[in-house]
XYZ file of N, CA and C in Angstrom:
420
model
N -242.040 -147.243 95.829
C -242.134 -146.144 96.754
C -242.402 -146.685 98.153
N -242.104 -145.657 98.929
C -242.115 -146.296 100.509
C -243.157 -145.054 101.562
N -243.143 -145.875 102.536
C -243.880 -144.601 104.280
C -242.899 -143.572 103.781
N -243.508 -142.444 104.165
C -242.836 -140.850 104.087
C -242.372 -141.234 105.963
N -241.065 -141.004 105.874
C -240.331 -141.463 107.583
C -239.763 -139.608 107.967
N -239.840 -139.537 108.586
C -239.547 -137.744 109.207
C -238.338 -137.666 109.460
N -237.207 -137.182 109.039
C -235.671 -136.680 108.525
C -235.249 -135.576 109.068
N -236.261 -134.467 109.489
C -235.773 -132.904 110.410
C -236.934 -132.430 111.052
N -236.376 -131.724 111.728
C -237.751 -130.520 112.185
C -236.535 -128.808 112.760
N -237.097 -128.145 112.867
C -236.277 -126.932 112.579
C -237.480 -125.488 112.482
N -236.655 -124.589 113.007
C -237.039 -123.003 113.024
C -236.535 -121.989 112.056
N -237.199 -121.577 111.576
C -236.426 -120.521 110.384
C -236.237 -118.945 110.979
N -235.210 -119.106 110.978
C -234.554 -117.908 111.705
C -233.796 -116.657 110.608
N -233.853 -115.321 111.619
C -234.021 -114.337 110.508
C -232.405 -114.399 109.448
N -231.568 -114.528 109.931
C -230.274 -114.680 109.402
C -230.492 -115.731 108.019
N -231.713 -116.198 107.809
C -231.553 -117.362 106.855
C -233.123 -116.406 106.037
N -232.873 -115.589 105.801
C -234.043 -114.405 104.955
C -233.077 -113.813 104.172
N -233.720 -114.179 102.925
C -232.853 -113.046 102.014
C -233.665 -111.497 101.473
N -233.403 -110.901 101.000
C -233.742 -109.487 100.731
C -235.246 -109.319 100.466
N -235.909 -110.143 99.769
C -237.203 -110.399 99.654
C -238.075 -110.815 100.562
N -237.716 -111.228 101.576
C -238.245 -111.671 102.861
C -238.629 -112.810 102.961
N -237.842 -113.689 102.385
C -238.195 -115.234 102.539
C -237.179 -116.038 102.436
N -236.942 -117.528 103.112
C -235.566 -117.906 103.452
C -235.248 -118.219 102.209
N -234.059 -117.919 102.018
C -232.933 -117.926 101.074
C -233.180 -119.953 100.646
N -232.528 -119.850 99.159
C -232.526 -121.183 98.423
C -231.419 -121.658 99.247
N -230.420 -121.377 99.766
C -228.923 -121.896 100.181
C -229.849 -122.421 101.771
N -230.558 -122.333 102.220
C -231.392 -123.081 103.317
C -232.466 -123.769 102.815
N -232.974 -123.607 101.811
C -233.583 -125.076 101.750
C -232.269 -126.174 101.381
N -231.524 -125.739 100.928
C -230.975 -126.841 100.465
C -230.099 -127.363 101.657
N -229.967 -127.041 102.630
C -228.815 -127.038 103.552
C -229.939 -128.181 104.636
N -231.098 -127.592 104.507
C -231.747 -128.516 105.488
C -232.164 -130.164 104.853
N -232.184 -129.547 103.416
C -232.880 -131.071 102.614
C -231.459 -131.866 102.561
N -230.361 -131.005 102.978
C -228.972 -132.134 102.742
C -228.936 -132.616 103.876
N -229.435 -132.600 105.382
C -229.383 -132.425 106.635
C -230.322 -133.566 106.993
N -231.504 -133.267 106.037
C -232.620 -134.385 105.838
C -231.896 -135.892 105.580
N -231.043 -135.479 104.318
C -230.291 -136.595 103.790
C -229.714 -137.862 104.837
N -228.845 -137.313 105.581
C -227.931 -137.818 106.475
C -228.918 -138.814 107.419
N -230.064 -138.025 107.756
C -230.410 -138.865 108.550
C -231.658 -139.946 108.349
N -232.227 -139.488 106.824
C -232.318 -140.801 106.011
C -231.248 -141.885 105.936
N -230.223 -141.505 105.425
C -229.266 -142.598 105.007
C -228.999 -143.234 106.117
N -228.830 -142.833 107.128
C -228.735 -143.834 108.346
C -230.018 -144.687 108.920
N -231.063 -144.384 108.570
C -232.219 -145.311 108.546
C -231.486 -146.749 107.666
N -230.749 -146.219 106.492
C -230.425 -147.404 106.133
C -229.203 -148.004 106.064
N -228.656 -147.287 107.300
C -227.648 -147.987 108.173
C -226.160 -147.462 107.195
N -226.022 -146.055 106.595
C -224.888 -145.636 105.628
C -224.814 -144.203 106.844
N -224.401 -144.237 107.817
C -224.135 -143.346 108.762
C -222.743 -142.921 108.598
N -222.467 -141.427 109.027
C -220.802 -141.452 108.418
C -220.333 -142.086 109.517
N -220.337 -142.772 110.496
C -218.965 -143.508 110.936
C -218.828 -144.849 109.894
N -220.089 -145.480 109.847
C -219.931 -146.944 108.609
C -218.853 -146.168 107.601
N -219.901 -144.995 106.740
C -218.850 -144.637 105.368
C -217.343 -144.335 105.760
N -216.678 -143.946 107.029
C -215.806 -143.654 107.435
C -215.024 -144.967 107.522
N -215.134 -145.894 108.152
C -214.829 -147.030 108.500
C -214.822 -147.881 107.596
N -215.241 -147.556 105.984
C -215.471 -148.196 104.990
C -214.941 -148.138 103.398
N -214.176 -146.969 104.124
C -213.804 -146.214 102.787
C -214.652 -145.850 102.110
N -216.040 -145.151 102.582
C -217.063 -145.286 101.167
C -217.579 -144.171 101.483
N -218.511 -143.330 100.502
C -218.947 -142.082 100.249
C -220.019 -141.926 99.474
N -220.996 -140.860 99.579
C -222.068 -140.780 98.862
C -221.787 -139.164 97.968
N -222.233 -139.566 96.611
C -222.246 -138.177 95.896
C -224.012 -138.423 94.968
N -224.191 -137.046 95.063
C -225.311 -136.380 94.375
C -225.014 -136.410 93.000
N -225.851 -137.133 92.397
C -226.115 -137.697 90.484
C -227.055 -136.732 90.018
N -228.035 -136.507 90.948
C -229.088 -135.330 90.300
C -230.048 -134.775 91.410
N -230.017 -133.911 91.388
C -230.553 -133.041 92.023
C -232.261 -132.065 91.744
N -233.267 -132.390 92.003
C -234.477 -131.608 91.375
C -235.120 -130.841 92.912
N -235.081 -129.544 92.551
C -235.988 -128.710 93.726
C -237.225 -128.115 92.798
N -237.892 -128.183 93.804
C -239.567 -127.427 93.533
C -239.673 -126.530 94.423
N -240.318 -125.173 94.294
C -240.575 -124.505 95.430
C -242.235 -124.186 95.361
N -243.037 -124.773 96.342
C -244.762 -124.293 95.950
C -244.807 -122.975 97.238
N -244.597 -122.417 98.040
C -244.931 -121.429 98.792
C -243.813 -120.784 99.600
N -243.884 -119.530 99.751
C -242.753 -118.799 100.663
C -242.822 -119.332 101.748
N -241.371 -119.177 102.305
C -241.413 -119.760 103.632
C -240.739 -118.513 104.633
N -241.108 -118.360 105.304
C -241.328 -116.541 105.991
C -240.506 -117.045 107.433
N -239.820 -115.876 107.841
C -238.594 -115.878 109.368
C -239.924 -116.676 110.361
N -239.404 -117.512 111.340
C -240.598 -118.074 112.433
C -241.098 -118.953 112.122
N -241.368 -119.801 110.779
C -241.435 -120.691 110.389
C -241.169 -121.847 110.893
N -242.360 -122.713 111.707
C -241.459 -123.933 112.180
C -241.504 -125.433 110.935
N -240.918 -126.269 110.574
C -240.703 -126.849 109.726
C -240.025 -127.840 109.874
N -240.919 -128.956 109.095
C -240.366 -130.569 109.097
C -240.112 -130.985 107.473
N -239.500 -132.160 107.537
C -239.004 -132.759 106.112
C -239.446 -134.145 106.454
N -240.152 -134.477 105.494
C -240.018 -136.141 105.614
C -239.771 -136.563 104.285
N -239.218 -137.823 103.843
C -238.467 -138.392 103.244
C -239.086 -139.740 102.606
N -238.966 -139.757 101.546
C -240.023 -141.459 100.758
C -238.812 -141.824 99.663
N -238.437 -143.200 100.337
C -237.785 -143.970 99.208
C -238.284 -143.978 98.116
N -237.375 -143.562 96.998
C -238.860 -143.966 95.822
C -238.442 -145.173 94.745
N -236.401 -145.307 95.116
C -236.062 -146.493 94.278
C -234.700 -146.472 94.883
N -234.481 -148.190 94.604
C -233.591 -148.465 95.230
C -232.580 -149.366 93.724
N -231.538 -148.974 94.006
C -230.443 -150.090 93.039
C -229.287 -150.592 93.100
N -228.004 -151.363 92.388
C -227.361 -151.723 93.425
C -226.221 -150.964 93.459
N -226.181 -149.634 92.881
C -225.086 -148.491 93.795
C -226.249 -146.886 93.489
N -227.448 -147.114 93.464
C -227.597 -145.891 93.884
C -228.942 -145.400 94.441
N -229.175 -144.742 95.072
C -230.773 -144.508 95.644
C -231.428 -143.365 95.267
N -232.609 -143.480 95.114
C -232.997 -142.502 94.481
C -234.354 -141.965 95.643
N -234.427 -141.206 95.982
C -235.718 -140.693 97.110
C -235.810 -138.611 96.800
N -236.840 -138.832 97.650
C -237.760 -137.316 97.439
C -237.905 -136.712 98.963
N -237.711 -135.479 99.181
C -237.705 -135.082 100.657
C -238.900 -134.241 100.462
N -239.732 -133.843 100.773
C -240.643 -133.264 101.130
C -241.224 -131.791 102.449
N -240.527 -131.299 102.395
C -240.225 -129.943 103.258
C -242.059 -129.208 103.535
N -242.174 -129.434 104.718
C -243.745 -128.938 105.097
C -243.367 -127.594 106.394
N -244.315 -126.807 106.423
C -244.524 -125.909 107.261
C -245.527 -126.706 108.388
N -244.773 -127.047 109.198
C -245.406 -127.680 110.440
C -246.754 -127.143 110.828
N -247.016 -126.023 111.245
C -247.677 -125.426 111.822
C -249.301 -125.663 110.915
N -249.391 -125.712 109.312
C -250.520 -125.484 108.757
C -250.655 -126.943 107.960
N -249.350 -127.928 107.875
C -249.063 -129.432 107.564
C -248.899 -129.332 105.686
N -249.060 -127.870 105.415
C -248.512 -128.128 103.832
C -247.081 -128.050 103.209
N -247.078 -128.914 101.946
C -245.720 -128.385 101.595
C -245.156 -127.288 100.696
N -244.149 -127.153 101.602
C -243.970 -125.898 100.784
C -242.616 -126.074 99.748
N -241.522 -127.642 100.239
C -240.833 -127.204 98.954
C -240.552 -129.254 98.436
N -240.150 -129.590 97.867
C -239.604 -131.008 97.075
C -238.393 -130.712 96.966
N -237.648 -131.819 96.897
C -236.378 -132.408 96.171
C -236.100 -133.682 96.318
N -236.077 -133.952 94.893
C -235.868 -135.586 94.431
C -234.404 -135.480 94.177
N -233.836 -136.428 94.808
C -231.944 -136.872 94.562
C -231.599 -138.404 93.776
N -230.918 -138.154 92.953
C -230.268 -139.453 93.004
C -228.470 -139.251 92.974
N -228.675 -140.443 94.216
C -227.637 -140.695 94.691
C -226.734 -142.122 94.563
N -225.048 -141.987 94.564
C -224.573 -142.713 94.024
C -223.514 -143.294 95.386
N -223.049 -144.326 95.488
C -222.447 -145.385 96.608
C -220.923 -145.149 95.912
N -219.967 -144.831 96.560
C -218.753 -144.691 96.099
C -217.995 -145.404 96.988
N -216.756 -145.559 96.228
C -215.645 -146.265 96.829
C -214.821 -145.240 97.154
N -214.410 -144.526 98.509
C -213.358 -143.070 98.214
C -212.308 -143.328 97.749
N -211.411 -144.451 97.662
C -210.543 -144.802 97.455
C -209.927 -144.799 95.974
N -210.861 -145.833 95.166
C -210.821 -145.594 93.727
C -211.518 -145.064 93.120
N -212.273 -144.126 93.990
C -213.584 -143.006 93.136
C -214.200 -143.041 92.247
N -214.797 -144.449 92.580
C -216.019 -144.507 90.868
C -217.254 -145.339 92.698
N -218.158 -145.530 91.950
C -219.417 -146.496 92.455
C -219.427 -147.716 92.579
N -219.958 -148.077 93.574
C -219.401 -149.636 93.924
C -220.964 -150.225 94.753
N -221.057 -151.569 94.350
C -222.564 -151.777 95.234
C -222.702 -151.736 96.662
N -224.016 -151.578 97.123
C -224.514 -150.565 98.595
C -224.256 -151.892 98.665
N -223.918 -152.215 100.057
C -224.190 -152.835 101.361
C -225.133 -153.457 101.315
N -225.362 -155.485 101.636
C -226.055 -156.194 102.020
C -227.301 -155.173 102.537
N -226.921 -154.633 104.007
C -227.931 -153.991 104.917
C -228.630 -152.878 104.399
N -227.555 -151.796 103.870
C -228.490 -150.951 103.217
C -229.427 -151.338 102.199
N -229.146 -152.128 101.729
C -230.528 -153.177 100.392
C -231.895 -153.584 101.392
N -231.489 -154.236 102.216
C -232.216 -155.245 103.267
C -232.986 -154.393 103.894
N -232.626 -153.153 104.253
C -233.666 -151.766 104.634
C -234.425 -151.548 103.778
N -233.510 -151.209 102.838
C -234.336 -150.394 101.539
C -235.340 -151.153 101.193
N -235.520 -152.556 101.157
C -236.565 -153.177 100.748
C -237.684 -152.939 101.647
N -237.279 -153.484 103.219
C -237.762 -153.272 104.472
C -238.726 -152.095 104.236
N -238.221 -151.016 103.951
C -238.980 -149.955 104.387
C -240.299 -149.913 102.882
N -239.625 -150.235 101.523
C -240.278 -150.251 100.425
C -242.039 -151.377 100.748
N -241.544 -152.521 101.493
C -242.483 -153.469 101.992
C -243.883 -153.151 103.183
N -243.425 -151.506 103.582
C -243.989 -151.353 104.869
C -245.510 -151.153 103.687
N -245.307 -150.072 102.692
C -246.839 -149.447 101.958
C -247.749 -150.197 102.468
């Protein structure tokens, strides 16, 4: 496991409330995928690299938790903890807090897989992305 590194920050706005009065599941997930991106470029898998590389990331598994409503006005951060690294896939936990009171209110653990777009199976991460991943695993 690694430092929890900060991935978003964001306002919950009323358009993202569903009927019950609390933001809709299709926004947590939209922000924890949002989170994603800019984890993965901590470890240097930014889409111009995957672009330039033929290479792609897909979702192996997916786990959400929800511990508290999260209500319109809501200001809100995600931070992000490596929790394993291998040699085509990563596995980490995002952590979704209500800024304002510092608790969390939702989880999702991913594991994720390093693809080749080309011949569409998994192929090993990148020298650099390893060399981070350790990097950051070394900071604890």
């Amino acid at each position: 496991m690694s430092t929890r590194i900060e991935t978003y920050r964001g306002f919950v706005y009323p358009w993202s409330i569903d009927h019950i009065g609390h933001m809709n599941v299709q926004f947590y997930t939209g922000r924890f995928d949002e989170a994603s991106w800019h984890f993965l470029a901590n470890l240097g898998l930014t889409p111009g690299f995957l672009k330039d590389n033929q290479r792609g990331l897909v979702a192996l598994e997916q786990r959400s938790k929800y511990m508290q409503e999260v209500l319109v006005g809501s200001l809100l951060d995600i931070q992000t903890e490596l929790l394993e690294i291998k040699s085509k896939t990563i596995r980490y936990q995002h952590y979704m807090r209500n800024s304002e009171s510092g608790e969390d209110v939702a989880t999702m653990e991913l594991i994720i897989a390093y693809i080749d777009t080309v011949a569409r199976k998994a192929t090993p991460l990148p020298d650099l992305a390893i060399k981070r991943a350790k990097a950051m695993m070394d900071v604890r």
